[in-house]
Short mmCIF file of N, CA and C in Angstrom, two decimals:
data_model
loop_
_atom_site.label_atom_id
_atom_site.label_comp_id
_atom_site.label_asym_id
_atom_site.label_seq_id
_atom_site.Cartn_x
_atom_site.Cartn_y
_atom_site.Cartn_z
N UNK A 19 6.36 4.94 29.71
CA UNK A 19 5.25 5.58 29.58
C UNK A 19 4.37 5.16 28.33
N UNK A 20 3.13 4.58 28.15
CA UNK A 20 2.40 3.90 27.29
C UNK A 20 1.75 5.00 26.79
N UNK A 21 1.04 5.27 25.55
CA UNK A 21 -0.12 6.19 24.99
C UNK A 21 -1.21 5.33 24.29
N UNK A 22 -1.95 5.63 24.75
CA UNK A 22 -3.26 4.64 24.26
C UNK A 22 -3.79 5.27 23.01
N UNK A 23 -3.97 4.52 22.31
CA UNK A 23 -4.05 4.45 20.85
C UNK A 23 -5.79 4.33 20.60
N UNK A 24 -6.37 5.74 19.95
CA UNK A 24 -7.81 5.29 19.88
C UNK A 24 -7.92 4.76 18.72
N UNK A 25 -9.33 4.19 18.72
CA UNK A 25 -9.77 3.69 17.53
C UNK A 25 -10.48 4.66 16.48
N UNK A 26 -9.75 5.55 15.97
CA UNK A 26 -11.05 6.62 15.50
C UNK A 26 -10.83 6.39 13.78
N UNK A 27 -10.27 5.52 13.57
CA UNK A 27 -10.82 5.45 12.10
C UNK A 27 -11.71 4.39 11.63
N UNK A 28 -12.28 3.64 12.40
CA UNK A 28 -13.64 2.72 11.98
C UNK A 28 -14.46 3.45 10.96
N UNK A 29 -14.83 2.35 10.16
CA UNK A 29 -15.58 3.27 9.12
C UNK A 29 -14.41 3.98 7.89
N UNK A 30 -13.53 4.19 7.91
CA UNK A 30 -12.93 4.65 6.63
C UNK A 30 -11.95 3.22 5.90
N UNK A 31 -11.53 4.19 4.67
CA UNK A 31 -11.02 2.82 4.02
C UNK A 31 -9.42 3.93 3.56
N UNK A 32 -8.66 3.22 3.99
CA UNK A 32 -7.14 3.88 3.65
C UNK A 32 -6.25 2.90 2.70
N UNK A 33 -5.96 3.36 1.72
CA UNK A 33 -5.37 2.71 0.96
C UNK A 33 -3.55 3.10 1.29
N UNK A 34 -2.89 1.82 1.50
CA UNK A 34 -1.60 2.20 2.01
C UNK A 34 -0.52 1.45 0.39
N UNK A 35 0.09 2.56 -0.50
CA UNK A 35 1.08 1.67 -1.71
C UNK A 35 2.39 0.96 -0.74
N UNK A 36 3.66 0.23 -1.23
CA UNK A 36 4.69 0.03 -0.40
C UNK A 36 4.07 -0.29 0.89
N UNK A 37 3.20 -1.24 1.31
CA UNK A 37 2.44 -1.56 2.46
C UNK A 37 3.54 -2.40 3.18
N UNK A 38 3.96 -3.41 2.29
CA UNK A 38 4.94 -4.56 3.11
C UNK A 38 6.32 -4.07 3.69
N UNK A 39 6.88 -3.32 4.23
CA UNK A 39 8.35 -2.89 4.80
C UNK A 39 8.12 -1.38 4.77
N UNK A 40 9.07 -0.98 5.78
CA UNK A 40 9.62 0.54 5.58
C UNK A 40 8.09 1.19 6.40
N UNK A 41 8.15 2.33 6.03
CA UNK A 41 7.21 3.61 6.41
C UNK A 41 5.51 3.21 6.24
N UNK A 42 5.52 2.55 4.54
CA UNK A 42 4.53 1.84 4.43
C UNK A 42 3.54 0.47 5.43
N UNK A 43 4.54 -0.10 5.59
CA UNK A 43 4.11 -1.09 7.04
C UNK A 43 4.04 -0.37 7.96
N UNK A 44 4.52 0.37 8.57
CA UNK A 44 4.31 1.01 9.77
C UNK A 44 2.67 1.99 9.58
N UNK A 45 2.92 2.38 8.27
CA UNK A 45 1.59 3.24 8.64
C UNK A 45 0.40 1.84 8.31
N UNK A 46 0.49 1.38 7.61
CA UNK A 46 -0.65 0.13 7.40
C UNK A 46 -0.84 -0.35 8.87
N UNK A 47 -0.06 -0.86 9.44
CA UNK A 47 0.02 -1.06 10.69
C UNK A 47 -0.66 -0.47 11.96
N UNK A 48 -0.77 0.81 12.07
CA UNK A 48 -1.22 1.77 12.57
C UNK A 48 -2.64 2.21 12.33
N UNK A 49 -2.44 2.60 10.75
CA UNK A 49 -4.35 2.46 10.38
C UNK A 49 -4.95 1.39 10.74
N UNK A 50 -4.30 0.40 10.56
CA UNK A 50 -5.53 -1.20 10.96
C UNK A 50 -5.32 -1.29 12.70
N UNK A 51 -4.77 -0.70 13.41
CA UNK A 51 -4.80 -0.74 15.11
C UNK A 51 -5.63 -0.01 15.57
N UNK A 52 -6.24 0.96 14.40
CA UNK A 52 -6.74 2.34 14.69
C UNK A 52 -8.33 1.90 14.61
N UNK A 53 -8.58 0.75 13.50
CA UNK A 53 -9.92 0.35 13.41
C UNK A 53 -10.28 0.48 11.45
N UNK A 54 -9.15 0.90 10.76
CA UNK A 54 -9.53 1.32 9.49
C UNK A 54 -9.23 0.07 8.54
N UNK A 55 -10.16 0.17 7.77
CA UNK A 55 -9.93 -0.79 6.80
C UNK A 55 -9.14 -0.43 5.85
N UNK A 56 -7.88 -1.34 5.83
CA UNK A 56 -6.69 -1.18 5.03
C UNK A 56 -6.73 -2.13 3.81
N UNK A 57 -6.27 -1.36 2.87
CA UNK A 57 -5.93 -1.49 1.65
C UNK A 57 -4.31 -1.57 1.20
N UNK A 58 -3.99 -2.55 1.10
CA UNK A 58 -2.55 -2.36 0.93
C UNK A 58 -2.01 -3.30 -0.28
N UNK A 59 -1.09 -2.18 -1.10
CA UNK A 59 -0.31 -2.62 -1.93
C UNK A 59 0.66 -2.95 -2.27
N UNK A 60 1.23 -4.02 -2.83
CA UNK A 60 2.48 -4.34 -2.50
C UNK A 60 3.27 -5.07 -4.14
N UNK A 61 4.24 -4.79 -4.09
CA UNK A 61 4.96 -5.57 -5.45
C UNK A 61 5.08 -7.10 -5.52
N UNK A 62 5.48 -7.36 -4.02
CA UNK A 62 5.68 -9.08 -3.98
C UNK A 62 4.58 -9.62 -3.58
N UNK A 63 3.97 -10.31 -3.88
CA UNK A 63 2.72 -11.28 -3.30
C UNK A 63 3.14 -12.11 -1.92
N UNK A 64 4.40 -12.76 -2.02
CA UNK A 64 4.60 -13.38 -0.92
C UNK A 64 5.18 -12.62 0.21
N UNK A 65 5.60 -11.49 0.45
CA UNK A 65 6.06 -10.15 0.91
C UNK A 65 4.69 -9.36 1.72
N UNK A 66 3.75 -9.47 0.57
CA UNK A 66 2.56 -8.59 1.25
C UNK A 66 1.69 -9.46 1.96
N UNK A 67 1.41 -10.93 1.64
CA UNK A 67 0.82 -11.83 2.40
C UNK A 67 1.67 -11.88 3.83
N UNK A 68 2.57 -12.05 3.79
CA UNK A 68 3.62 -12.02 5.34
C UNK A 68 3.13 -10.85 6.21
N UNK A 69 3.17 -9.38 5.29
CA UNK A 69 2.56 -8.19 6.33
C UNK A 69 1.29 -8.08 6.55
N UNK A 70 0.52 -8.92 5.36
CA UNK A 70 -0.97 -9.07 5.80
C UNK A 70 -1.02 -9.65 7.04
N UNK A 71 -0.54 -11.15 7.05
CA UNK A 71 -0.60 -11.64 8.25
C UNK A 71 -0.01 -10.86 9.50
N UNK A 72 0.78 -10.13 9.69
CA UNK A 72 1.66 -9.53 10.75
C UNK A 72 0.34 -8.61 11.32
N UNK A 73 0.04 -7.64 10.58
CA UNK A 73 -0.97 -6.48 10.49
C UNK A 73 -2.00 -7.52 11.34
N UNK A 74 -2.72 -8.63 10.44
CA UNK A 74 -4.03 -9.13 11.30
C UNK A 74 -3.34 -9.50 12.51
N UNK A 75 -2.34 -9.93 13.02
CA UNK A 75 -2.07 -10.69 14.00
C UNK A 75 -1.66 -9.54 15.28
N UNK A 76 -1.43 -8.89 14.82
CA UNK A 76 -0.80 -7.24 15.81
C UNK A 76 -2.78 -6.41 16.02
N UNK A 77 -2.80 -6.29 15.30
CA UNK A 77 -4.24 -5.08 15.19
C UNK A 77 -5.46 -5.69 15.69
N UNK A 78 -5.64 -7.04 15.45
CA UNK A 78 -6.52 -7.19 16.37
C UNK A 78 -7.72 -7.07 15.46
N UNK A 79 -7.51 -6.80 14.01
CA UNK A 79 -8.47 -6.22 13.15
C UNK A 79 -8.21 -6.80 11.82
N UNK A 80 -9.13 -7.80 11.07
CA UNK A 80 -8.93 -8.46 9.69
C UNK A 80 -9.41 -7.37 8.44
N UNK A 81 -9.60 -6.25 8.83
CA UNK A 81 -10.26 -5.89 7.55
C UNK A 81 -9.09 -5.13 6.80
N UNK A 82 -8.49 -6.20 6.18
CA UNK A 82 -7.16 -5.39 5.32
C UNK A 82 -7.29 -6.60 4.11
N UNK A 83 -6.76 -6.07 2.85
CA UNK A 83 -7.05 -6.33 1.67
C UNK A 83 -5.68 -6.23 0.81
N UNK A 84 -5.38 -7.12 0.53
CA UNK A 84 -3.93 -7.20 -0.73
C UNK A 84 -3.91 -7.17 -2.25
N UNK A 85 -3.52 -6.05 -2.19
CA UNK A 85 -3.40 -5.91 -4.15
C UNK A 85 -2.05 -6.19 -4.19
N UNK A 86 -1.51 -6.58 -5.68
CA UNK A 86 -0.25 -6.12 -6.01
C UNK A 86 -0.19 -5.80 -7.30
N UNK A 87 0.85 -4.62 -7.80
CA UNK A 87 1.35 -3.90 -8.59
C UNK A 87 2.28 -3.76 -8.87
N UNK A 88 2.98 -3.25 -9.88
CA UNK A 88 4.70 -3.38 -9.74
C UNK A 88 4.31 -1.70 -10.64
N UNK A 89 4.89 -0.68 -9.55
CA UNK A 89 4.68 0.65 -9.81
C UNK A 89 5.61 1.43 -10.75
N UNK A 90 6.15 0.41 -11.36
CA UNK A 90 7.44 0.98 -12.55
C UNK A 90 6.47 0.66 -13.76
N UNK A 91 5.37 0.12 -13.73
CA UNK A 91 4.35 -0.27 -15.16
C UNK A 91 3.39 0.57 -14.62
N UNK A 92 3.02 1.37 -15.68
CA UNK A 92 1.74 2.26 -15.27
C UNK A 92 0.68 1.25 -15.61
N UNK A 93 0.78 0.67 -16.30
CA UNK A 93 -0.35 -0.86 -16.93
C UNK A 93 -0.39 -1.33 -15.90
N UNK A 94 0.36 -1.46 -14.80
CA UNK A 94 0.20 -1.99 -13.70
C UNK A 94 -0.85 -1.23 -12.56
N UNK A 95 -0.01 -0.10 -12.66
CA UNK A 95 -0.76 1.00 -11.78
C UNK A 95 -2.06 1.17 -11.86
N UNK A 96 -2.64 1.13 -13.60
CA UNK A 96 -3.58 1.49 -13.65
C UNK A 96 -4.69 0.34 -13.58
N UNK A 97 -3.91 -0.68 -13.69
CA UNK A 97 -5.07 -1.96 -13.46
C UNK A 97 -5.46 -2.31 -12.07
N UNK A 98 -4.42 -2.50 -10.92
CA UNK A 98 -4.58 -2.22 -9.94
C UNK A 98 -5.83 -1.00 -9.24
N UNK A 99 -5.55 0.28 -9.77
CA UNK A 99 -6.69 1.04 -9.59
C UNK A 99 -8.04 0.88 -9.86
N UNK A 100 -8.36 0.04 -10.98
CA UNK A 100 -9.35 -0.26 -11.44
C UNK A 100 -9.95 -1.39 -10.33
N UNK A 101 -9.15 -2.26 -10.20
CA UNK A 101 -9.34 -3.20 -9.02
C UNK A 101 -9.90 -2.63 -7.83
N UNK A 102 -9.29 -1.94 -7.43
CA UNK A 102 -9.41 -1.41 -5.99
C UNK A 102 -10.80 -0.61 -5.97
N UNK A 103 -10.76 0.25 -7.36
CA UNK A 103 -11.94 1.28 -7.22
C UNK A 103 -13.43 0.54 -7.50
N UNK A 104 -13.13 -0.48 -8.13
CA UNK A 104 -14.39 -1.35 -8.18
C UNK A 104 -14.78 -2.00 -7.08
N UNK A 105 -14.13 -2.28 -6.25
CA UNK A 105 -14.31 -2.99 -5.03
C UNK A 105 -14.66 -1.80 -3.91
N UNK A 106 -13.93 -0.48 -3.66
CA UNK A 106 -13.92 0.23 -2.80
C UNK A 106 -14.17 1.62 -3.62
N UNK A 107 -15.83 1.72 -3.97
CA UNK A 107 -16.00 2.95 -4.27
C UNK A 107 -15.45 4.38 -3.63
N UNK A 108 -15.45 4.18 -2.35
CA UNK A 108 -14.94 5.58 -1.39
C UNK A 108 -13.64 5.09 -0.99
N UNK A 109 -12.80 5.73 -0.90
CA UNK A 109 -11.49 6.00 -0.66
C UNK A 109 -10.99 7.20 0.39
N UNK A 110 -10.70 6.86 1.50
CA UNK A 110 -10.77 8.02 2.59
C UNK A 110 -9.26 8.86 2.32
N UNK A 111 -8.77 7.78 2.92
CA UNK A 111 -6.85 8.11 2.46
C UNK A 111 -6.20 7.62 1.67
N UNK A 112 -5.17 7.99 0.70
CA UNK A 112 -4.10 7.47 0.14
C UNK A 112 -2.99 7.86 0.76
N UNK A 113 -2.38 6.46 1.07
CA UNK A 113 -1.03 6.80 1.50
C UNK A 113 -0.04 6.48 0.81
N UNK A 114 0.89 7.27 0.05
CA UNK A 114 1.85 6.91 -1.33
C UNK A 114 3.25 6.70 -0.13
N UNK A 115 3.47 5.17 -0.06
CA UNK A 115 4.74 5.17 0.06
C UNK A 115 5.81 3.98 -0.90
N UNK A 116 5.34 3.58 -1.94
CA UNK A 116 5.82 2.76 -2.88
C UNK A 116 6.84 3.43 -3.40
N UNK A 117 8.47 3.17 -3.58
CA UNK A 117 9.07 4.18 -4.35
C UNK A 117 10.57 3.33 -3.77
N UNK A 118 11.81 3.96 -4.95
CA UNK A 118 12.77 2.97 -4.92
C UNK A 118 13.80 3.66 -5.69
N UNK A 119 14.95 3.38 -5.69
CA UNK A 119 16.33 3.65 -6.48
C UNK A 119 16.69 2.56 -6.85
N UNK A 120 17.26 2.83 -8.11
CA UNK A 120 17.89 1.79 -9.12
C UNK A 120 19.66 2.27 -9.18
N UNK A 121 20.45 1.08 -8.91
CA UNK A 121 21.69 1.58 -8.88
C UNK A 121 21.98 1.98 -10.94
N UNK A 122 21.52 1.44 -11.17
CA UNK A 122 21.81 1.24 -12.78
C UNK A 122 20.42 1.88 -13.34
N UNK A 123 21.11 2.91 -14.55
CA UNK A 123 19.91 3.36 -15.41
C UNK A 123 19.04 2.37 -16.20
N UNK A 124 17.46 2.24 -15.77
CA UNK A 124 16.73 1.03 -16.47
C UNK A 124 15.36 1.99 -17.13
N UNK A 125 15.00 1.23 -17.98
CA UNK A 125 13.75 1.71 -18.27
C UNK A 125 12.47 0.80 -18.94
N UNK A 126 11.50 1.49 -18.23
CA UNK A 126 10.11 0.94 -18.35
C UNK A 126 9.67 0.80 -19.44
N UNK A 127 8.44 -0.37 -19.60
CA UNK A 127 7.41 -0.57 -20.90
C UNK A 127 7.36 0.53 -21.37
N UNK A 128 6.70 1.58 -20.93
CA UNK A 128 6.29 2.42 -21.69
C UNK A 128 7.42 3.94 -21.57
N UNK A 129 8.38 3.50 -21.46
CA UNK A 129 9.62 4.25 -21.78
C UNK A 129 10.24 5.62 -20.93
N UNK A 130 10.03 4.90 -19.76
CA UNK A 130 10.22 6.17 -18.72
C UNK A 130 11.51 5.77 -17.72
N UNK A 131 12.26 6.31 -17.17
CA UNK A 131 13.62 5.87 -16.45
C UNK A 131 12.44 5.44 -15.28
N UNK A 132 13.00 3.72 -14.76
CA UNK A 132 12.15 3.44 -13.64
C UNK A 132 12.48 4.30 -12.24
N UNK A 133 13.15 4.54 -11.78
CA UNK A 133 13.31 5.35 -10.60
C UNK A 133 12.24 6.21 -10.73
N UNK A 134 12.39 7.01 -11.73
CA UNK A 134 11.25 8.42 -12.21
C UNK A 134 10.24 7.58 -12.24
N UNK A 135 9.83 6.43 -12.53
CA UNK A 135 8.25 6.20 -13.01
C UNK A 135 7.83 5.53 -11.81
N UNK A 136 8.58 4.91 -10.54
CA UNK A 136 8.38 4.53 -9.27
C UNK A 136 7.81 5.82 -8.45
N UNK A 137 8.92 6.28 -8.56
CA UNK A 137 9.11 7.69 -7.97
C UNK A 137 8.14 8.73 -7.95
N UNK A 138 7.80 9.01 -8.85
CA UNK A 138 6.77 10.11 -9.51
C UNK A 138 5.48 10.19 -10.21
N UNK A 139 5.75 9.09 -11.24
CA UNK A 139 4.59 8.75 -12.09
C UNK A 139 3.63 7.87 -11.43
N UNK A 140 4.06 6.65 -10.73
CA UNK A 140 2.65 5.85 -10.54
C UNK A 140 2.24 6.54 -9.05
N UNK A 141 2.40 7.89 -8.64
CA UNK A 141 1.58 8.05 -6.86
C UNK A 141 1.15 9.26 -7.43
#
């Protein structure tokens, strides 16, 4: 059985963090296939570009843009937020998927435990 997906998101701006893999990639792909303009935020630019290319090929929609940010750094999060808001004055949906867990306790430059910073402060 095939389910038809409607292109009901045309004209909407969707920002997706963690968009290069897992749930973030699946969400970004779905939104793009339904016509949304998708703003992807990824930590690794190479993996982000691979995901961007896949989404464009599979969705027949080229309205995506890649931004990079390290969500363990509040400075990086503030920077990317400003960059996105400068270009996209209206955001319809923010889909937070960036996250992670570290095997050892590490601190950010701002003095927060890394897992806490990524999973709670940055989003």
